[in-house]
């Protein structure tokens, strides 16, 4: 079992730090590059959602990320101490809209839900917690 | 991410290499705007050659969508080509492959964007 944990402020400048963290986990856990890529995408989308929706003026939430390689799945937990915000409550984008009508936002969470097997949100002890997992067989 | 622009007679090609993430998206968007040119100086077509693209997130998709829309307004044929499977999957899931032409490689894209065939 391989586990990694890190914490960064919810600042977009930290994205490259998280990407590096994820890659290190991917190589320690001997994950396939496609699997690492899926988690990189999920982490970028979720982290930027926290940066954009999860901050009150003058306060930067702290974001904790943990990764775990289990027997048959990889699980990532992203927690932050910002205001309550459930990204899964965002309306899905209309992926059938025409080019002219297509909205530019709302895609991130939609992508995460589609590339991962399970995504769940909980508000526990004053923290937002998003748990994401994907089976290894993919 | 590194972005090259190649101006050909048939089309201007924008060639991103590496990761098109939140950090890279503004620079990529700028390159696309530059490639689309000023009104009256627009290229015959605009092609994003994604063969060297390893990763794309929603921030990158947004830049592509804005460029596709600007090209449509300017009457410039717009296409993507050469997407690697992981990147292609993101374009497919988002529904973008249905509103933007996606070709397997640059030669096919160039053949398809000829004026009058867009």
Coordinates of N, CA and C in Angstrom, one line a residue:
Chain A
X1 N 0.8 -1.2 0.0 CA 0.0 0.0 0.0 C 0.9 1.2 0.0
X2 N 0.6 2.1 -0.9 CA 1.4 3.4 -1.0 C 0.5 4.6 -0.7
X3 N 0.9 5.4 0.2 CA 0.1 6.6 0.6 C 1.0 7.8 0.6
X4 N 0.4 8.9 0.2 CA 1.1 10.2 0.2 C 0.1 11.3 0.7
X5 N 0.7 12.3 1.3 CA -0.2 13.4 1.8 C 0.6 14.7 1.7
X6 N -0.1 15.7 1.3 CA 0.5 17.1 1.3 C -0.5 18.1 1.6
X7 N -0.1 19.3 1.8 CA -1.0 20.4 2.1 C -0.4 21.7 1.5
X8 N -1.3 22.5 0.8 CA -0.9 23.8 0.2 C -1.9 24.8 0.4
X9 N -1.6 26.1 0.4 CA -2.6 27.1 0.4 C -3.4 27.1 -0.9
X10 N -4.7 27.5 -0.9 CA -5.5 27.5 -2.1 C -5.1 28.7 -3.0
X11 N -4.0 28.6 -3.6 CA -3.4 29.7 -4.4 C -3.0 29.0 -5.8
X12 N -3.5 29.6 -6.9 CA -3.3 28.9 -8.2 C -1.8 28.6 -8.4
X13 N -0.9 29.4 -7.8 CA 0.6 29.2 -8.0 C 1.0 27.8 -7.5
X14 N 0.1 27.2 -6.6 CA 0.5 25.9 -6.0 C 0.2 24.7 -7.0
X15 N -0.5 25.0 -8.1 CA -0.9 23.9 -9.0 C 0.3 23.1 -9.4
X16 N 1.4 23.7 -9.8 CA 2.6 22.9 -10.2 C 3.1 22.1 -9.1
X17 N 3.0 22.6 -7.9 CA 3.5 21.8 -6.7 C 2.6 20.5 -6.6
X18 N 1.3 20.7 -6.7 CA 0.4 19.5 -6.6 C 0.6 18.5 -7.8
X19 N 0.9 19.0 -9.0 CA 1.1 18.2 -10.1 C 2.4 17.3 -9.9
X20 N 3.4 18.0 -9.3 CA 4.6 17.2 -9.0 C 4.4 16.2 -7.9
X21 N 3.6 16.5 -6.9 CA 3.3 15.6 -5.8 C 2.5 14.4 -6.4
X22 N 1.6 14.6 -7.3 CA 0.9 13.5 -7.9 C 1.8 12.6 -8.7
X23 N 2.7 13.2 -9.5 CA 3.6 12.4 -10.3 C 4.5 11.6 -9.4
X24 N 4.9 12.1 -8.3 CA 5.8 11.4 -7.4 C 5.0 10.2 -6.9
X25 N 3.8 10.4 -6.5 CA 2.9 9.3 -6.0 C 2.8 8.2 -7.1
X26 N 2.5 8.7 -8.4 CA 2.3 7.8 -9.5 C 3.5 6.9 -9.7
X27 N 4.7 7.5 -9.6 CA 5.8 6.6 -9.8 C 6.1 5.7 -8.6
X28 N 5.8 6.2 -7.4 CA 6.0 5.3 -6.2 C 5.0 4.2 -6.2
X29 N 3.8 4.5 -6.8 CA 2.7 3.4 -6.8 C 2.8 2.6 -8.1
X30 N 3.7 3.0 -9.0 CA 3.9 2.3 -10.3 C 2.6 2.3 -11.1
X31 N 1.9 3.5 -11.1 CA 0.6 3.6 -11.9 C 0.9 3.8 -13.3
X32 N 0.0 3.4 -14.2 CA 0.1 3.6 -15.6 C 0.0 5.1 -15.9
X33 N 0.7 5.6 -16.9 CA 0.7 7.0 -17.2 C -0.7 7.6 -17.4
X34 N -1.6 6.8 -18.0 CA -3.0 7.2 -18.2 C -3.7 7.4 -16.9
X35 N -3.4 6.6 -16.0 CA -4.1 6.7 -14.7 C -3.6 7.9 -13.9
X36 N -2.3 8.2 -14.0 CA -1.7 9.4 -13.4 C -2.3 10.6 -14.1
X37 N -2.5 10.6 -15.4 CA -3.0 11.7 -16.1 C -4.5 12.0 -15.6
X38 N -5.2 10.9 -15.4 CA -6.6 11.1 -14.9 C -6.6 11.8 -13.6
X39 N -5.8 11.4 -12.7 CA -5.7 12.0 -11.4 C -5.2 13.4 -11.4
X40 N -4.2 13.7 -12.3 CA -3.7 15.1 -12.5 C -4.9 16.0 -12.9
X41 N -5.7 15.5 -13.8 CA -6.8 16.3 -14.3 C -7.8 16.5 -13.2
X42 N -8.1 15.5 -12.4 CA -9.1 15.6 -11.3 C -8.6 16.6 -10.3
X43 N -7.3 16.5 -10.0 CA -6.7 17.3 -8.9 C -6.7 18.8 -9.4
X44 N -6.3 19.0 -10.6 CA -6.3 20.4 -11.1 C -7.7 21.0 -11.1
X45 N -8.7 20.3 -11.5 CA -10.1 20.8 -11.6 C -10.6 21.1 -10.2
X46 N -10.4 20.2 -9.3 CA -10.9 20.3 -7.9 C -10.2 21.4 -7.2
X47 N -8.9 21.5 -7.3 CA -8.1 22.5 -6.6 C -8.5 23.9 -7.1
X48 N -8.6 24.1 -8.4 CA -9.0 25.4 -8.9 C -10.4 25.8 -8.6
X49 N -11.3 24.7 -8.4 CA -12.6 25.0 -7.9 C -12.6 25.6 -6.5
X50 N -11.7 25.0 -5.7 CA -11.6 25.5 -4.3 C -11.0 26.9 -4.3
X51 N -10.0 27.2 -5.2 CA -9.4 28.5 -5.3 C -10.5 29.5 -5.7
X52 N -11.4 29.1 -6.7 CA -12.3 30.1 -7.2 C -13.6 30.2 -6.4
X53 N -14.1 29.1 -5.8 CA -15.4 29.1 -5.1 C -15.2 29.1 -3.6
X54 N -14.0 28.7 -3.1 CA -13.9 28.4 -1.7 C -13.2 29.4 -0.9
X55 N -13.1 30.6 -1.3 CA -12.3 31.6 -0.6 C -13.2 32.8 -0.2
X56 N -13.0 33.2 1.0 CA -13.6 34.5 1.5 C -12.5 35.6 1.3
X57 N -13.0 36.8 1.1 CA -11.9 37.9 0.9 C -10.9 37.9 2.1
X58 N -9.7 37.9 1.7 CA -8.6 38.0 2.7 C -8.3 36.7 3.4
X59 N -9.0 35.6 3.1 CA -8.7 34.4 3.8 C -8.3 33.3 2.7
X60 N -7.2 32.7 2.8 CA -6.8 31.6 1.9 C -7.0 30.3 2.5
X61 N -7.9 29.5 2.1 CA -8.1 28.2 2.7 C -6.8 27.3 2.5
X62 N -6.7 26.3 3.4 CA -5.6 25.4 3.2 C -6.2 24.1 2.6
X63 N -5.5 23.6 1.7 CA -6.0 22.4 0.9 C -5.1 21.2 1.2
X64 N -5.7 20.1 1.7 CA -5.0 18.9 2.0 C -5.3 17.8 1.0
X65 N -4.3 17.2 0.4 CA -4.5 16.2 -0.6 C -3.9 14.9 -0.1
X66 N -4.7 13.8 -0.1 CA -4.0 12.5 0.2 C -4.3 11.5 -0.9
X67 N -3.4 10.7 -1.2 CA -3.5 9.7 -2.2 C -3.2 8.3 -1.6
X68 N -4.0 7.4 -2.0 CA -3.8 6.0 -1.5 C -4.0 5.0 -2.6
X69 N -3.0 4.1 -2.7 CA -3.1 3.0 -3.6 C -3.6 1.8 -2.8
X70 N -4.8 1.4 -3.1 CA -5.3 0.2 -2.4 C -5.1 -1.0 -3.3
X71 N -5.8 -2.1 -2.9 CA -5.6 -3.4 -3.6 C -6.2 -3.3 -5.0
X72 N -7.3 -2.6 -5.2 CA -7.9 -2.6 -6.5 C -8.3 -1.2 -7.0
X73 N -7.9 -0.1 -6.3 CA -8.3 1.2 -6.7 C -7.3 2.2 -6.1
X74 N -7.3 3.4 -6.8 CA -6.6 4.5 -6.2 C -7.6 5.5 -5.7
X75 N -7.4 6.0 -4.5 CA -8.3 6.9 -3.9 C -7.6 8.2 -3.6
X76 N -8.2 9.3 -3.9 CA -7.7 10.7 -3.6 C -8.7 11.4 -2.8
X77 N -8.2 12.0 -1.7 CA -9.1 12.8 -0.9 C -8.6 14.2 -0.9
X78 N -9.5 15.2 -1.2 CA -9.1 16.6 -1.2 C -10.0 17.3 -0.1
X79 N -9.3 17.9 0.9 CA -10.0 18.6 1.9 C -9.6 20.0 2.0
X80 N -10.6 20.9 2.4 CA -10.2 22.3 2.6 C -11.0 22.9 3.7
X81 N -10.5 23.9 4.3 CA -11.2 24.5 5.5 C -11.9 25.8 5.1
X82 N -12.2 26.0 3.8 CA -12.9 27.1 3.3 C -14.4 27.0 3.6
X83 N -15.2 28.0 3.1 CA -16.6 28.0 3.3 C -17.3 26.7 2.7
X84 N -18.4 26.3 3.2 CA -19.0 25.1 2.7 C -19.3 25.3 1.2
X85 N -18.8 24.3 0.5 CA -19.1 24.3 -1.0 C -19.0 22.9 -1.6
X86 N -20.1 22.5 -2.1 CA -20.2 21.2 -2.7 C -20.1 21.3 -4.2
X87 N -18.9 21.0 -4.8 CA -18.8 21.2 -6.3 C -19.7 20.3 -7.0
X88 N -20.2 19.2 -6.4 CA -21.1 18.2 -7.1 C -22.5 18.8 -7.2
X89 N -22.7 20.0 -6.6 CA -24.1 20.6 -6.7 C -24.1 21.5 -7.9
X90 N -23.0 21.8 -8.5 CA -23.0 22.6 -9.7 C -23.8 22.0 -10.8
X91 N -24.5 22.8 -11.6 CA -25.3 22.1 -12.7 C -24.3 21.6 -13.8
X92 N -24.6 20.5 -14.4 CA -23.7 20.0 -15.4 C -23.8 20.9 -16.7
X93 N -22.7 21.0 -17.4 CA -22.8 21.9 -18.6 C -23.6 21.2 -19.7
X94 N -24.2 22.0 -20.6 CA -24.9 21.4 -21.7 C -23.9 21.0 -22.8
X95 N -23.5 19.7 -22.8 CA -22.5 19.3 -23.7 C -23.1 19.1 -25.2
X96 N -24.4 19.4 -25.3 CA -24.9 19.3 -26.7 C -25.2 20.7 -27.3
X97 N -24.8 21.7 -26.6 CA -25.0 23.1 -27.1 C -24.2 23.3 -28.3
X98 N -24.6 24.3 -29.2 CA -23.9 24.6 -30.4 C -22.7 25.4 -30.0
X99 N -21.7 25.6 -30.9 CA -20.5 26.4 -30.6 C -20.8 27.7 -30.1
X100 N -21.8 28.4 -30.7 CA -22.1 29.8 -30.3 C -22.7 29.9 -28.9
X101 N -23.5 28.8 -28.6 CA -24.2 28.8 -27.3 C -23.5 28.2 -26.2
X102 N -22.4 27.5 -26.5 CA -21.7 26.7 -25.5 C -21.1 27.6 -24.4
X103 N -21.4 27.3 -23.1 CA -20.9 28.1 -22.0 C -19.4 27.7 -21.8
X104 N -18.6 28.6 -21.3 CA -17.2 28.3 -21.1 C -16.9 27.7 -19.8
X105 N -17.8 27.8 -18.8 CA -17.5 27.3 -17.5 C -18.2 26.0 -17.2
X106 N -18.0 25.5 -16.0 CA -18.7 24.3 -15.5 C -18.2 23.0 -16.0
X107 N -17.2 23.0 -16.8 CA -16.7 21.7 -17.4 C -15.8 20.9 -16.4
X108 N -15.1 21.6 -15.5 CA -14.1 20.9 -14.7 C -14.7 19.7 -13.9
X109 N -15.7 20.0 -13.1 CA -16.3 19.0 -12.2 C -17.0 17.9 -13.1
X110 N -17.6 18.3 -14.2 CA -18.2 17.4 -15.1 C -17.1 16.3 -15.6
X111 N -15.9 16.8 -16.0 CA -14.9 15.9 -16.4 C -14.5 15.0 -15.3
X112 N -14.3 15.5 -14.1 CA -13.9 14.7 -13.0 C -14.9 13.5 -12.8
X113 N -16.2 13.9 -12.8 CA -17.2 12.8 -12.6 C -17.2 11.8 -13.7
X114 N -16.8 12.2 -14.9 CA -16.8 11.3 -16.0 C -15.5 10.4 -16.1
X115 N -14.4 10.9 -15.7 CA -13.2 10.1 -15.8 C -13.0 9.2 -14.6
X116 N -13.7 9.5 -13.4 CA -13.5 8.7 -12.2 C -14.7 7.8 -12.0
X117 N -14.4 6.8 -11.2 CA -15.5 5.8 -10.9 C -16.5 6.3 -9.8
X118 N -15.9 6.9 -8.7 CA -16.8 7.5 -7.7 C -16.2 8.8 -7.3
X119 N -17.2 9.8 -7.0 CA -16.8 11.1 -6.5 C -17.9 11.4 -5.5
X120 N -17.5 11.6 -4.2 CA -18.4 11.9 -3.2 C -18.0 13.2 -2.4
X121 N -19.0 13.9 -1.9 CA -18.7 15.1 -1.1 C -19.2 15.0 0.3
X122 N -18.5 15.5 1.2 CA -19.0 15.5 2.6 C -18.5 16.8 3.3
X123 N -19.3 17.3 4.2 CA -18.9 18.5 5.0 C -18.7 17.9 6.4
X124 N -17.4 17.8 6.8 CA -17.2 17.2 8.1 C -16.3 18.1 8.9
X125 N -16.6 18.3 10.2 CA -15.8 19.1 11.1 C -15.3 20.4 10.5
X126 N -16.3 21.1 9.8 CA -16.0 22.4 9.3 C -15.1 22.3 8.0
X127 N -15.0 21.2 7.4 CA -14.1 21.1 6.2 C -14.9 20.4 5.1
X128 N -14.6 20.9 3.9 CA -15.1 20.3 2.7 C -14.2 19.1 2.4
X129 N -14.9 17.9 2.1 CA -14.1 16.8 1.8 C -14.6 16.1 0.5
X130 N -13.7 16.0 -0.5 CA -14.1 15.3 -1.7 C -13.3 14.1 -1.9
X131 N -14.0 13.0 -2.0 CA -13.3 11.7 -2.2 C -13.5 11.1 -3.6
X132 N -12.4 10.8 -4.2 CA -12.5 10.4 -5.6 C -11.8 9.0 -5.7
X133 N -12.3 8.1 -6.4 CA -11.6 6.9 -6.6 C -11.8 6.3 -8.0
X134 N -10.7 5.6 -8.4 CA -10.8 4.9 -9.8 C -10.1 3.6 -9.6
X135 N -10.8 2.6 -10.2 CA -10.3 1.2 -10.2 C -9.0 1.1 -11.0
X136 N -8.2 0.2 -10.6 CA -6.9 0.0 -11.2 C -7.0 -0.7 -12.6
X137 N -8.1 -1.4 -12.7 CA -8.2 -2.2 -14.0 C -8.3 -1.4 -15.2
X138 N -8.7 -0.2 -15.1 CA -8.9 0.7 -16.3 C -7.6 0.9 -17.1
Chain B
X1 N 4.5 25.0 -21.1 CA 4.1 24.6 -22.4 C 4.7 25.5 -23.4
X2 N 5.1 25.0 -24.5 CA 5.7 25.7 -25.6 C 4.6 25.8 -26.8
X3 N 4.5 27.0 -27.4 CA 3.5 27.1 -28.5 C 4.3 27.7 -29.7
X4 N 4.2 27.0 -30.9 CA 4.7 27.5 -32.1 C 3.6 27.8 -33.1
X5 N 3.8 28.8 -33.9 CA 2.8 29.2 -34.9 C 3.5 29.0 -36.3
X6 N 2.9 28.3 -37.2 CA 3.4 28.1 -38.5 C 2.3 28.7 -39.5
X7 N 2.7 29.7 -40.2 CA 1.8 30.3 -41.2 C 2.0 29.6 -42.6
X8 N 1.1 28.8 -43.0 CA 1.1 28.2 -44.3 C 0.2 28.9 -45.2
X9 N 0.2 28.6 -46.5 CA -0.7 29.2 -47.5 C -2.1 28.8 -47.2
X10 N -2.3 27.6 -46.9 CA -3.7 27.0 -46.7 C -4.3 27.3 -45.3
X11 N -3.4 27.5 -44.3 CA -3.9 27.7 -43.0 C -2.7 28.1 -42.0
X12 N -3.1 28.7 -40.9 CA -2.1 29.0 -39.9 C -2.3 27.9 -38.9
X13 N -1.1 27.2 -38.5 CA -1.1 26.1 -37.6 C -0.6 26.6 -36.2
X14 N -1.3 26.3 -35.2 CA -0.9 26.6 -33.8 C -0.5 25.3 -33.2
X15 N 0.7 25.2 -32.8 CA 1.3 23.9 -32.3 C 1.7 23.9 -30.9
X16 N 0.8 23.5 -29.9 CA 1.2 23.5 -28.5 C 1.9 22.2 -28.2
X17 N 2.9 22.3 -27.3 CA 3.7 21.2 -26.9 C 3.8 21.1 -25.4
X18 N 3.4 20.0 -24.8 CA 3.4 19.8 -23.4 C 2.0 19.8 -22.8
X19 N 1.9 20.5 -21.7 CA 0.7 20.5 -20.9 C -0.1 21.8 -21.0
X20 N -1.4 21.6 -21.4 CA -2.3 22.8 -21.6 C -3.1 22.8 -20.3
X21 N -2.6 23.3 -19.2 CA -3.3 23.4 -18.0 C -3.6 24.8 -17.6
X22 N -4.1 25.1 -16.4 CA -4.5 26.4 -16.0 C -3.3 27.4 -16.2
X23 N -2.1 27.0 -15.9 CA -1.0 27.9 -16.0 C -0.6 28.2 -17.4
X24 N -0.8 27.3 -18.3 CA -0.5 27.5 -19.7 C -1.6 28.1 -20.6
X25 N -2.8 28.0 -20.1 CA -4.0 28.4 -20.9 C -3.9 29.9 -21.3
X26 N -3.5 30.9 -20.5 CA -3.5 32.3 -21.0 C -2.6 32.5 -22.1
X27 N -1.4 31.9 -22.0 CA -0.4 32.0 -23.1 C -0.9 31.4 -24.4
X28 N -1.6 30.2 -24.2 CA -2.1 29.5 -25.4 C -3.2 30.4 -26.1
X29 N -4.0 30.9 -25.2 CA -5.1 31.8 -25.7 C -4.6 33.0 -26.5
X30 N -3.5 33.5 -26.0 CA -2.9 34.7 -26.7 C -2.3 34.2 -28.0
X31 N -1.7 33.1 -28.1 CA -1.1 32.6 -29.3 C -2.2 32.4 -30.4
X32 N -3.4 31.8 -29.9 CA -4.5 31.6 -30.8 C -5.0 32.9 -31.3
X33 N -5.1 33.9 -30.4 CA -5.6 35.3 -30.9 C -4.6 35.9 -31.9
X34 N -3.3 35.7 -31.6 CA -2.3 36.2 -32.6 C -2.4 35.5 -33.9
X35 N -2.7 34.2 -33.9 CA -2.8 33.4 -35.1 C -4.0 33.8 -35.9
X36 N -5.1 34.1 -35.2 CA -6.3 34.5 -35.9 C -6.2 35.9 -36.5
X37 N -5.2 36.7 -36.0 CA -4.9 38.0 -36.6 C -5.9 39.1 -36.5
X38 N -5.6 40.2 -37.0 CA -6.5 41.4 -37.0 C -7.5 41.2 -38.0
X39 N -8.7 41.9 -37.9 CA -9.7 41.8 -38.9 C -9.2 42.2 -40.2
X40 N -9.5 41.5 -41.3 CA -8.9 41.8 -42.6 C -7.6 41.1 -42.9
X41 N -7.0 40.6 -41.8 CA -5.7 39.9 -41.9 C -5.8 38.5 -41.5
X42 N -7.0 38.0 -41.4 CA -7.2 36.6 -40.9 C -6.6 35.6 -41.8
X43 N -6.2 34.5 -41.3 CA -5.6 33.4 -42.1 C -6.8 32.7 -42.9
X44 N -6.4 31.9 -43.9 CA -7.4 31.1 -44.6 C -8.1 30.1 -43.7
X45 N -7.4 29.6 -42.8 CA -8.0 28.7 -41.8 C -7.0 28.6 -40.6
X46 N -7.6 28.2 -39.5 CA -6.8 28.1 -38.3 C -6.9 26.6 -37.8
X47 N -5.7 26.0 -37.6 CA -5.6 24.6 -37.2 C -4.8 24.5 -35.9
X48 N -5.3 23.8 -34.9 CA -4.5 23.5 -33.8 C -4.0 22.1 -34.0
X49 N -2.6 21.9 -34.1 CA -2.0 20.6 -34.3 C -1.6 20.1 -32.9
X50 N -2.4 19.2 -32.4 CA -2.2 18.8 -31.0 C -1.3 17.5 -30.8
X51 N -0.5 17.2 -31.8 CA 0.3 16.0 -31.7 C 1.2 16.0 -30.5
X52 N 1.7 17.2 -30.2 CA 2.6 17.3 -29.1 C 2.0 17.6 -27.7
X53 N 0.6 17.6 -27.7 CA -0.1 18.0 -26.5 C -0.3 16.7 -25.6
X54 N 0.2 16.8 -24.4 CA 0.2 15.7 -23.5 C -1.0 15.7 -22.5
X55 N -1.5 16.9 -22.3 CA -2.5 17.0 -21.2 C -3.4 18.2 -21.5
X56 N -4.6 18.1 -21.3 CA -5.5 19.3 -21.3 C -6.5 19.3 -20.2
X57 N -6.8 20.4 -19.6 CA -7.8 20.5 -18.5 C -8.9 21.5 -19.0
X58 N -9.9 21.7 -18.2 CA -11.0 22.6 -18.6 C -10.5 24.0 -18.9
X59 N -9.4 24.4 -18.3 CA -8.8 25.8 -18.6 C -8.3 25.8 -20.0
X60 N -7.7 24.7 -20.5 CA -7.3 24.6 -21.9 C -8.4 24.5 -22.8
X61 N -9.5 23.8 -22.5 CA -10.7 23.7 -23.3 C -11.3 25.0 -23.5
X62 N -11.3 25.8 -22.5 CA -11.9 27.1 -22.5 C -11.2 28.0 -23.6
X63 N -9.9 27.9 -23.6 CA -9.1 28.7 -24.6 C -9.4 28.2 -26.0
X64 N -9.6 26.9 -26.2 CA -9.9 26.4 -27.5 C -11.3 26.8 -27.9
X65 N -12.2 26.8 -27.0 CA -13.6 27.2 -27.3 C -13.7 28.6 -27.7
X66 N -13.0 29.5 -26.9 CA -13.0 30.9 -27.3 C -12.4 31.2 -28.6
X67 N -11.4 30.5 -29.0 CA -10.7 30.6 -30.3 C -11.7 30.1 -31.4
X68 N -12.3 29.0 -31.2 CA -13.2 28.4 -32.2 C -14.4 29.4 -32.4
X69 N -14.8 30.0 -31.4 CA -15.9 30.9 -31.5 C -15.5 32.2 -32.3
X70 N -14.3 32.7 -31.9 CA -13.8 33.9 -32.6 C -13.5 33.6 -34.1
X71 N -13.1 32.4 -34.4 CA -12.8 32.0 -35.8 C -14.2 31.9 -36.5
X72 N -15.2 31.4 -35.9 CA -16.5 31.3 -36.5 C -17.0 32.7 -36.8
X73 N -16.9 33.6 -35.9 CA -17.3 35.0 -36.1 C -16.6 35.6 -37.2
X74 N -15.3 35.3 -37.4 CA -14.5 35.9 -38.4 C -14.6 35.1 -39.7
X75 N -15.4 34.0 -39.7 CA -15.6 33.3 -40.9 C -14.3 32.4 -41.3
X76 N -13.5 32.1 -40.3 CA -12.3 31.4 -40.6 C -12.5 29.9 -40.2
X77 N -12.3 29.0 -41.2 CA -12.5 27.6 -40.8 C -11.5 27.2 -39.7
X78 N -12.0 26.4 -38.8 CA -11.2 26.0 -37.6 C -11.2 24.5 -37.3
X79 N -10.1 24.0 -37.0 CA -10.0 22.5 -36.8 C -8.9 22.2 -35.8
X80 N -9.1 21.0 -35.2 CA -8.0 20.4 -34.4 C -7.5 19.2 -35.1
X81 N -6.3 18.8 -34.8 CA -5.8 17.5 -35.4 C -4.7 16.9 -34.5
X82 N -4.5 15.6 -34.8 CA -3.4 14.9 -34.1 C -3.5 14.7 -32.7
X83 N -4.7 14.8 -32.1 CA -4.8 14.6 -30.6 C -4.4 13.2 -30.1
X84 N -3.6 13.2 -29.1 CA -3.3 11.9 -28.5 C -4.5 11.4 -27.7
X85 N -4.6 10.0 -27.5 CA -5.8 9.4 -27.0 C -6.3 10.1 -25.7
X86 N -5.4 10.4 -24.7 CA -5.9 10.9 -23.4 C -6.5 12.3 -23.6
X87 N -5.9 13.1 -24.5 CA -6.4 14.5 -24.8 C -7.7 14.4 -25.6
X88 N -7.7 13.5 -26.5 CA -8.9 13.3 -27.3 C -10.1 12.9 -26.4
X89 N -9.8 12.1 -25.4 CA -10.9 11.7 -24.5 C -11.5 12.9 -23.8
X90 N -10.7 13.8 -23.4 CA -11.2 15.0 -22.7 C -12.1 15.9 -23.7
X91 N -11.6 16.0 -25.0 CA -12.4 16.7 -26.0 C -13.7 16.0 -26.2
X92 N -13.7 14.6 -26.2 CA -14.9 13.9 -26.5 C -15.9 14.0 -25.3
X93 N -15.4 13.8 -24.1 CA -16.3 13.9 -22.9 C -17.0 15.3 -22.8
X94 N -16.2 16.3 -23.1 CA -16.7 17.7 -23.0 C -17.7 18.0 -24.1
X95 N -17.8 17.2 -25.1 CA -18.7 17.5 -26.2 C -18.1 18.4 -27.3
X96 N -16.8 18.8 -27.0 CA -16.2 19.7 -28.0 C -15.9 19.0 -29.3
X97 N -15.7 17.7 -29.4 CA -15.5 17.1 -30.7 C -16.7 17.1 -31.6
X98 N -17.8 17.5 -31.0 CA -19.0 17.5 -31.8 C -19.3 18.9 -32.4
X99 N -18.6 20.0 -31.7 CA -18.8 21.3 -32.2 C -17.6 21.9 -32.9
X100 N -16.5 21.1 -32.8 CA -15.2 21.6 -33.4 C -14.7 20.4 -34.3
X101 N -14.3 20.6 -35.5 CA -13.8 19.5 -36.4 C -12.5 19.0 -35.8
X102 N -12.4 17.7 -35.7 CA -11.2 17.0 -35.2 C -10.8 16.0 -36.2
X103 N -9.5 16.2 -36.7 CA -9.0 15.3 -37.7 C -7.8 14.5 -37.2
X104 N -7.6 13.3 -37.8 CA -6.5 12.5 -37.2 C -5.1 13.1 -37.3
X105 N -4.8 13.8 -38.4 CA -3.5 14.4 -38.6 C -3.6 15.7 -39.3
X106 N -2.4 16.4 -39.4 CA -2.4 17.7 -40.0 C -2.7 17.7 -41.5
X107 N -2.2 16.6 -42.2 CA -2.5 16.6 -43.7 C -4.0 16.5 -43.9
X108 N -4.7 15.7 -43.1 CA -6.2 15.6 -43.3 C -6.8 16.9 -43.0
X109 N -6.4 17.5 -41.9 CA -7.0 18.8 -41.5 C -6.8 19.8 -42.6
X110 N -5.6 19.9 -43.2 CA -5.3 20.9 -44.2 C -6.2 20.6 -45.5
X111 N -6.4 19.4 -45.8 CA -7.2 19.0 -46.9 C -8.7 19.4 -46.7
X112 N -9.1 19.3 -45.4 CA -10.5 19.5 -45.1 C -10.9 21.0 -44.9
X113 N -9.9 21.8 -44.6 CA -10.2 23.3 -44.3 C -10.1 24.2 -45.5
X114 N -9.9 23.6 -46.7 CA -9.8 24.4 -47.9 C -11.1 25.3 -48.0
X115 N -10.9 26.6 -48.4 CA -12.0 27.5 -48.5 C -13.1 26.8 -49.3
X116 N -14.3 27.0 -48.8 CA -15.5 26.5 -49.5 C -15.9 25.1 -49.0
X117 N -15.0 24.5 -48.3 CA -15.3 23.1 -47.8 C -15.5 23.1 -46.3
X118 N -15.4 24.3 -45.6 CA -15.5 24.3 -44.2 C -16.9 24.0 -43.7

